[in-house]
mmCIF file with all atom_site columns, C-alpha atoms in Angstrom:
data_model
loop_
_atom_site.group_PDB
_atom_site.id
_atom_site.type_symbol
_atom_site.label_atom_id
_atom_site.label_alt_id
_atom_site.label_comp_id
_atom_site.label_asym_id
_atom_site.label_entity_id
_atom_site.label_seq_id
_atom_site.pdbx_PDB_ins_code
_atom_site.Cartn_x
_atom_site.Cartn_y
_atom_site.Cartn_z
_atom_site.occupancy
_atom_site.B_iso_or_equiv
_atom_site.pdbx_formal_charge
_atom_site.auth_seq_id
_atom_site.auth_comp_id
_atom_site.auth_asym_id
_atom_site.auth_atom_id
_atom_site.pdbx_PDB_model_num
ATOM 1   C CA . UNK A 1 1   ? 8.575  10.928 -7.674  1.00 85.00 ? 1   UNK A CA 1
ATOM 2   C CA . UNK A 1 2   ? 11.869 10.526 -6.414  1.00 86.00 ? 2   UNK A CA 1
ATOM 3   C CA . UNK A 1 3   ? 14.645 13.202 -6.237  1.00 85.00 ? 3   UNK A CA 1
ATOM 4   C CA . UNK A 1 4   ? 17.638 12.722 -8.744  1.00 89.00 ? 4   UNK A CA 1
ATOM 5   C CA . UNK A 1 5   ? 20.570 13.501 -6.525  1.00 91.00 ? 5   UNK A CA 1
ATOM 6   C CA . UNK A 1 6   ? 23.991 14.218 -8.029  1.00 92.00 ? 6   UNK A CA 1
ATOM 7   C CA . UNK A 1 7   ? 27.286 16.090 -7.149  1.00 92.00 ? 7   UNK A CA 1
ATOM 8   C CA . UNK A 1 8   ? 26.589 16.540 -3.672  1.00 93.00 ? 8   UNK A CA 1
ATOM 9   C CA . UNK A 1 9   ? 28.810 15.117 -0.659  1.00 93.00 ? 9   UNK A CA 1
ATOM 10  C CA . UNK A 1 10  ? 26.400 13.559 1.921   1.00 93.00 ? 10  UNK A CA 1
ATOM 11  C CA . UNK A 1 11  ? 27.391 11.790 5.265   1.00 93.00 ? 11  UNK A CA 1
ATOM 12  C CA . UNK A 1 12  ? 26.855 7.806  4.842   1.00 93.00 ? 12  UNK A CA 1
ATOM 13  C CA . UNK A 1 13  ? 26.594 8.198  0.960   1.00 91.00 ? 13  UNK A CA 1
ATOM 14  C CA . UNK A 1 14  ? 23.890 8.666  -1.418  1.00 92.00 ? 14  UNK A CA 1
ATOM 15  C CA . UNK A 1 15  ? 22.972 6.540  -4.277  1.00 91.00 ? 15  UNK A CA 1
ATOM 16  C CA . UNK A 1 16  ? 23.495 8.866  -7.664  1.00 91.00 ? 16  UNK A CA 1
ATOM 17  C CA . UNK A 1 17  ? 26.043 10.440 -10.276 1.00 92.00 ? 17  UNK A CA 1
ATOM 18  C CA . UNK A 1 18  ? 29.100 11.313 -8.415  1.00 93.00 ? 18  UNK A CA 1
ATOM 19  C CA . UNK A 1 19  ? 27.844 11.911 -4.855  1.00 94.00 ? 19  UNK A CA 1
ATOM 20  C CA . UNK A 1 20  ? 30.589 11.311 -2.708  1.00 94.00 ? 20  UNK A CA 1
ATOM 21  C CA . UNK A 1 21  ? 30.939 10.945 1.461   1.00 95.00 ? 21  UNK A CA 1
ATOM 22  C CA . UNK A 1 22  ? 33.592 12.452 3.125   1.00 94.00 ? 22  UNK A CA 1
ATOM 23  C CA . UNK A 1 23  ? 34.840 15.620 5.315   1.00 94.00 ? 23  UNK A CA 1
ATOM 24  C CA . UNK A 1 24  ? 33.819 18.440 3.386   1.00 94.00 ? 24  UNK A CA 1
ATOM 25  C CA . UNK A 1 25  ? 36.809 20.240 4.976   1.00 94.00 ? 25  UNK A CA 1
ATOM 26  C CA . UNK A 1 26  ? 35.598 23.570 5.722   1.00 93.00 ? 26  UNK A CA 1
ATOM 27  C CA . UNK A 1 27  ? 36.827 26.173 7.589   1.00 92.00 ? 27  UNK A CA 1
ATOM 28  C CA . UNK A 1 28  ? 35.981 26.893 11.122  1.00 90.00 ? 28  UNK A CA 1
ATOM 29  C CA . UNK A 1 29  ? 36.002 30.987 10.972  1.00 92.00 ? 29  UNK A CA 1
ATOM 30  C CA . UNK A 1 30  ? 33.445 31.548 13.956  1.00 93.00 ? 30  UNK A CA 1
ATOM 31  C CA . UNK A 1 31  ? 33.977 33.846 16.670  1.00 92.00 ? 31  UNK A CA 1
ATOM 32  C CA . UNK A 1 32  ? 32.638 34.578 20.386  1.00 94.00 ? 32  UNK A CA 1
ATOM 33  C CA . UNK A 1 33  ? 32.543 38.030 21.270  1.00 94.00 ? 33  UNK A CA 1
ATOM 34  C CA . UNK A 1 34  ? 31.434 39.359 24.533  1.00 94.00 ? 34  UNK A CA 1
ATOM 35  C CA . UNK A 1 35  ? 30.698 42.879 24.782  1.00 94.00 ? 35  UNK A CA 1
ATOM 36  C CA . UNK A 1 36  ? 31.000 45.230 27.034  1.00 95.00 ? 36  UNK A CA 1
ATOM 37  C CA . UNK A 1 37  ? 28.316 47.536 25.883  1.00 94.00 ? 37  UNK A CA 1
ATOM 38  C CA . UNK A 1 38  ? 25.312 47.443 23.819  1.00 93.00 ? 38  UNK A CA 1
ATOM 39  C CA . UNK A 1 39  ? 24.042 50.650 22.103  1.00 95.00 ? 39  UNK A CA 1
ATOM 40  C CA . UNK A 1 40  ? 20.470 49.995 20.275  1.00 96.00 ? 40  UNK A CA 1
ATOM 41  C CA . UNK A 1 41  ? 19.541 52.897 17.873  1.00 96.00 ? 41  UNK A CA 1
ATOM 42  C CA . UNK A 1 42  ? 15.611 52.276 17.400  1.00 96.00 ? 42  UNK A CA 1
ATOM 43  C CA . UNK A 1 43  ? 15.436 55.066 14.519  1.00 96.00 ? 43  UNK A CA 1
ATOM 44  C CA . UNK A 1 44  ? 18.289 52.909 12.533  1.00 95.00 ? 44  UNK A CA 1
ATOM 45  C CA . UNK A 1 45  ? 16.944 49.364 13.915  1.00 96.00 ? 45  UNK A CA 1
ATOM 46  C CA . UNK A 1 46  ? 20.691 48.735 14.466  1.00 97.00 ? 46  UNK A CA 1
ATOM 47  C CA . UNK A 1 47  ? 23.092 47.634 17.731  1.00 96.00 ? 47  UNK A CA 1
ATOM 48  C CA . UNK A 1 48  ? 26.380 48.570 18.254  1.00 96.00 ? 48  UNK A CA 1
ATOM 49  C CA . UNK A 1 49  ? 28.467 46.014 20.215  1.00 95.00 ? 49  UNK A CA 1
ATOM 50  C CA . UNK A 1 50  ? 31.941 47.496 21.683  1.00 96.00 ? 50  UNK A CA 1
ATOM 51  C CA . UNK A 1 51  ? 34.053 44.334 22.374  1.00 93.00 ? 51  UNK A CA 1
ATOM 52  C CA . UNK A 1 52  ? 37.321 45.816 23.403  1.00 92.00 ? 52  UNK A CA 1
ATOM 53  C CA . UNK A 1 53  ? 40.008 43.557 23.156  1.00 85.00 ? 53  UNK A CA 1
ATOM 54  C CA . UNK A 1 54  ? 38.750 42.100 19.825  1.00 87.00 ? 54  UNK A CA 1
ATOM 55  C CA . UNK A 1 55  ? 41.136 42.908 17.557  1.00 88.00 ? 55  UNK A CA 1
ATOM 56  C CA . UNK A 1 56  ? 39.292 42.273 14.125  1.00 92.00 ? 56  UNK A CA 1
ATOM 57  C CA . UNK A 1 57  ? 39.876 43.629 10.789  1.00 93.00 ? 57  UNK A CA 1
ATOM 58  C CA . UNK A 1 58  ? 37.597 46.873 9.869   1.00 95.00 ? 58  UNK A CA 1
ATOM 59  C CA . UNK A 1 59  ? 34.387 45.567 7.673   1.00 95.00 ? 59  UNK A CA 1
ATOM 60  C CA . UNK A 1 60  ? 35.648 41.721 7.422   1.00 93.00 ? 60  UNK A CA 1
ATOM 61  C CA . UNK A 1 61  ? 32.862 40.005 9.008   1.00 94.00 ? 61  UNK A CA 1
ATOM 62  C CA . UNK A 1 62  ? 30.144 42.532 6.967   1.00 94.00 ? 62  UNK A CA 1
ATOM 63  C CA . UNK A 1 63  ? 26.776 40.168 6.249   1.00 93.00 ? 63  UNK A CA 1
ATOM 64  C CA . UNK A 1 64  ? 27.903 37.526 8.459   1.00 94.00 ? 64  UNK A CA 1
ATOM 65  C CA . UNK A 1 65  ? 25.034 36.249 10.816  1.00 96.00 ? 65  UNK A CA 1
ATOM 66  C CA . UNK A 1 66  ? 25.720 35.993 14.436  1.00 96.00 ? 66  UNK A CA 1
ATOM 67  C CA . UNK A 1 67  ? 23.336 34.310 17.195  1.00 96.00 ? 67  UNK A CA 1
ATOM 68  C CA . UNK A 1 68  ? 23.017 35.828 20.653  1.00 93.00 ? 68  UNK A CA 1
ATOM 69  C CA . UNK A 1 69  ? 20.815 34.006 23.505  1.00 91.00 ? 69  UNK A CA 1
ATOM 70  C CA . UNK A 1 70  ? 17.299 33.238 21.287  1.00 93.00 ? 70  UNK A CA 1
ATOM 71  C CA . UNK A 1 71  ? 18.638 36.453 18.715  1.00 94.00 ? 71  UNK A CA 1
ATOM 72  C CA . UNK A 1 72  ? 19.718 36.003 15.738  1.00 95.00 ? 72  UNK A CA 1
ATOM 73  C CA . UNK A 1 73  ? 21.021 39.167 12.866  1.00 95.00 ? 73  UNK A CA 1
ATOM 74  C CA . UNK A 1 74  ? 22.996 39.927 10.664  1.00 97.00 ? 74  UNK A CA 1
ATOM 75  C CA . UNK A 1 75  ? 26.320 42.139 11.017  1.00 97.00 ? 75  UNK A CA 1
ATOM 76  C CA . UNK A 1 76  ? 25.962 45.842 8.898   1.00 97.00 ? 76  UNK A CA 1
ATOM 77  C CA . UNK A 1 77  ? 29.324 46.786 9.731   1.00 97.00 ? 77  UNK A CA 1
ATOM 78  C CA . UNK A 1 78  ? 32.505 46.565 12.208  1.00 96.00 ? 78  UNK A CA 1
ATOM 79  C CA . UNK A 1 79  ? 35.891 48.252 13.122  1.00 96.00 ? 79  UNK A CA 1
ATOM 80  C CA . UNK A 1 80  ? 38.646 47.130 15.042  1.00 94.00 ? 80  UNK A CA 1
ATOM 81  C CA . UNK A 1 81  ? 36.777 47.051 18.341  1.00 94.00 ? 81  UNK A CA 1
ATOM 82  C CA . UNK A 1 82  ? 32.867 46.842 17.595  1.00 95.00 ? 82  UNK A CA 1
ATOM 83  C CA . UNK A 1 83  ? 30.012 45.820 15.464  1.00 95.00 ? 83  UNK A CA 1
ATOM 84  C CA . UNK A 1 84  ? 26.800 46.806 14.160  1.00 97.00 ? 84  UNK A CA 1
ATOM 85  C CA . UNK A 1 85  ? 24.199 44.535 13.913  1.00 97.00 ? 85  UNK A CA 1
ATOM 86  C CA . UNK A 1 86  ? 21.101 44.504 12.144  1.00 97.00 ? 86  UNK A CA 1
ATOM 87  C CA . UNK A 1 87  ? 18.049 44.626 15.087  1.00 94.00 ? 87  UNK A CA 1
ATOM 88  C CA . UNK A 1 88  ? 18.145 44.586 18.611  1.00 94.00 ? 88  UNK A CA 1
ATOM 89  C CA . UNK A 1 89  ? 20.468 42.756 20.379  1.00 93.00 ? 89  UNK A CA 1
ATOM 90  C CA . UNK A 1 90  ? 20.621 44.875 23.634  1.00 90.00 ? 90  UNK A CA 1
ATOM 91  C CA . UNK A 1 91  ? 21.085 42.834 26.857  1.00 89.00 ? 91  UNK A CA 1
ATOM 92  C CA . UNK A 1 92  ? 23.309 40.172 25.493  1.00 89.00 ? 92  UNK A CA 1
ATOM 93  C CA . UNK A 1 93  ? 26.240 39.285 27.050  1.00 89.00 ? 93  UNK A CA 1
ATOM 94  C CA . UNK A 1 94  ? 28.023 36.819 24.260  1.00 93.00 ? 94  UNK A CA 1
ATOM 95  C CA . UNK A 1 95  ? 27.713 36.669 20.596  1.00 94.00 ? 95  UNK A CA 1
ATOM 96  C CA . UNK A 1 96  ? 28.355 34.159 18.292  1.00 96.00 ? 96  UNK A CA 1
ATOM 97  C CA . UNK A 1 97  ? 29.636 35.074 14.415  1.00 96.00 ? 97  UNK A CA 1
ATOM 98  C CA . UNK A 1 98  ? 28.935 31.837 12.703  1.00 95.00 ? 98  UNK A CA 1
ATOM 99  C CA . UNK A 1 99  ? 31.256 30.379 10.319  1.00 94.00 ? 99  UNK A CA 1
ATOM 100 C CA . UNK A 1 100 ? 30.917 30.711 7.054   1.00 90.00 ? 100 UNK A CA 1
ATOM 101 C CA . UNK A 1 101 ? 32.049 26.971 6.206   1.00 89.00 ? 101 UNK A CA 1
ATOM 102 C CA . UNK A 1 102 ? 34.172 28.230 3.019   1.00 91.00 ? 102 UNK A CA 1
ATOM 103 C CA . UNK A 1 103 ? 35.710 25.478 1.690   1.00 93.00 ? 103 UNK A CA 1
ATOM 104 C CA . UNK A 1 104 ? 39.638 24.565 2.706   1.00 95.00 ? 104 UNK A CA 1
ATOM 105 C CA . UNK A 1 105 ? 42.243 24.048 -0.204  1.00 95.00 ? 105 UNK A CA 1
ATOM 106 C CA . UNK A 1 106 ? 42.320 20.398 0.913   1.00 96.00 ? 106 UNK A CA 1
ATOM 107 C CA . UNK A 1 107 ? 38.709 19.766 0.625   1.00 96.00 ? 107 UNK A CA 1
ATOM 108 C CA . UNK A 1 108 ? 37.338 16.968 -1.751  1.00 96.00 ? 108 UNK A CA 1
ATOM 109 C CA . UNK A 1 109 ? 34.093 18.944 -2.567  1.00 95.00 ? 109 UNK A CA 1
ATOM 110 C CA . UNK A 1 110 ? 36.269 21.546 -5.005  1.00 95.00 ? 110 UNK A CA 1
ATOM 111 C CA . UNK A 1 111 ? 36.408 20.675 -8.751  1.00 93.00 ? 111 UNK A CA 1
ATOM 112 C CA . UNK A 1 112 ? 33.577 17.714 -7.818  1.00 94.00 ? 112 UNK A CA 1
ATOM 113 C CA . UNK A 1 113 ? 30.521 19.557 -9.034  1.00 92.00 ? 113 UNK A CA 1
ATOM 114 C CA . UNK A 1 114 ? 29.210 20.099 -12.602 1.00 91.00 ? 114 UNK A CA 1
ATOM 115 C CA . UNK A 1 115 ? 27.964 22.616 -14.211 1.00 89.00 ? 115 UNK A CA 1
ATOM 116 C CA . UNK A 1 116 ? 24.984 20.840 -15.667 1.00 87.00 ? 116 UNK A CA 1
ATOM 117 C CA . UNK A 1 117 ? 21.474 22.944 -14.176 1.00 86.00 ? 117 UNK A CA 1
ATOM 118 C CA . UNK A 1 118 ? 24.934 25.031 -12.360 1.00 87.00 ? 118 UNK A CA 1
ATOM 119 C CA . UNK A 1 119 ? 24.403 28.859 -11.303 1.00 89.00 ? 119 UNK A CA 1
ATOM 120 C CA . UNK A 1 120 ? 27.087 30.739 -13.614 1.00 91.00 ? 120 UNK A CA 1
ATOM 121 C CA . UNK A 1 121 ? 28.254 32.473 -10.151 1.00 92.00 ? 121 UNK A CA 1
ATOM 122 C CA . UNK A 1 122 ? 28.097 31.410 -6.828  1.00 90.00 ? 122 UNK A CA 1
ATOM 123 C CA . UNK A 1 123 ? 26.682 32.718 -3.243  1.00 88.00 ? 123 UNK A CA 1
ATOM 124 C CA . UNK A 1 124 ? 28.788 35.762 -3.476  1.00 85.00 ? 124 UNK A CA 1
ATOM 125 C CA . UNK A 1 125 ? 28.692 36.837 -6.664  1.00 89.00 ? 125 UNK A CA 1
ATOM 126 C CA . UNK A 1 126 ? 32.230 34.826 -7.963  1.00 88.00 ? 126 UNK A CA 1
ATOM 127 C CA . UNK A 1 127 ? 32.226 33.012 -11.530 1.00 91.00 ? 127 UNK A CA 1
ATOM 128 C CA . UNK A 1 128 ? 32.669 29.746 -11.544 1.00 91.00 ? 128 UNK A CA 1
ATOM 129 C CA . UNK A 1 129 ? 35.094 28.399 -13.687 1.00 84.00 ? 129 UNK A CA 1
ATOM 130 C CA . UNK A 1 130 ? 34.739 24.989 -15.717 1.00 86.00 ? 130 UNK A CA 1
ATOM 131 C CA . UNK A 1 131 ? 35.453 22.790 -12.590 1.00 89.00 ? 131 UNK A CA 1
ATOM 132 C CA . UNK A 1 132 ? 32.859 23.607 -10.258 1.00 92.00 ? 132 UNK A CA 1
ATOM 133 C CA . UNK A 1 133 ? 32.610 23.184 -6.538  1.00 93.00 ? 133 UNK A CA 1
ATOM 134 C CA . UNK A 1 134 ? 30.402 20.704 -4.598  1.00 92.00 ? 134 UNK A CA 1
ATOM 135 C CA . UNK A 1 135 ? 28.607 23.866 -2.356  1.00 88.00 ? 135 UNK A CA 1
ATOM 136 C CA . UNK A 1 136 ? 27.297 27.100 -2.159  1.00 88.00 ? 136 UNK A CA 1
ATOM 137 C CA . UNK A 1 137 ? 30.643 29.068 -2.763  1.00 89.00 ? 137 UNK A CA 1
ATOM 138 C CA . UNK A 1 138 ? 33.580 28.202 -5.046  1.00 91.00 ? 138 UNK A CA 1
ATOM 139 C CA . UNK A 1 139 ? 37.160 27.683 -3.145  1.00 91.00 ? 139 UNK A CA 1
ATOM 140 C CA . UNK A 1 140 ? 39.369 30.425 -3.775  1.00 85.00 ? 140 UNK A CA 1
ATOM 141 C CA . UNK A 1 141 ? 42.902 31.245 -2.402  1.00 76.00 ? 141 UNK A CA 1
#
């Protein structure tokens, strides 16, 4: 049986209802940090990274995942300067923060979904209006 694909933006094109191919347009939010110190807590199962010089906004990259070396986690927390990371990332000397490829205002995947077989909210938590989003998350300013 083949798969019914619809509303989805796929490189080259797809045949189906409304699939379109183009830039998604997504943002580009990833960061490399490289820090100074690593601090694993084995009772907590948690690192703290101290990247001086980072400059980030207290708790804004919370739940992001971040790759370092062959490591991957997740981050718990952060302040200005440092972050906690689910697991064991001691030894590393660079970490990636992925991006989170949220959709830009330009992009042609917003309002190109439908809400036919449509979650009623999307990755994180947001209702979706009427004129859904080709994606994971809707676009929001």
């Amino acid at each position: 049986v083949e798969a019914d694909v619809q509303y989805n933006n796929i490189k080259g094109g797809y045949p189906g209802t409304s699939n379109i191919s183009a830039d998604p347009l997504v943002s580009d939010d990833f960061w490399i940090l490289k820090p100074v110190s690593a601090l694993y807590h084995r009772q907590k199962w948690t690192t703290e990274l101290y990247c001086p010089g980072a400059n980030l906004k207290e708790n804004d990259l919370v739940n992001r995942v971040i790759k370092a070396g062959e490591k991957w986690g997740v981050i718990r927390e952060n302040t200005d300067h440092s972050i906690t990371v689910w697991g064991d990332m001691s030894g590393e000397l660079q970490v990636i923060v992925l991006p989170t490829f949220h959709l830009l205002p330009e992009s042609p995947c917003i309002d190109s979904g439908t809400t036919e077989h449509a979650s009623k909210i999307d990755i994180y938590g947001n209702r979706r209006d009427s004129r859904i989003d080709i994606g994971a998350c809707e676009f929001s300013d």
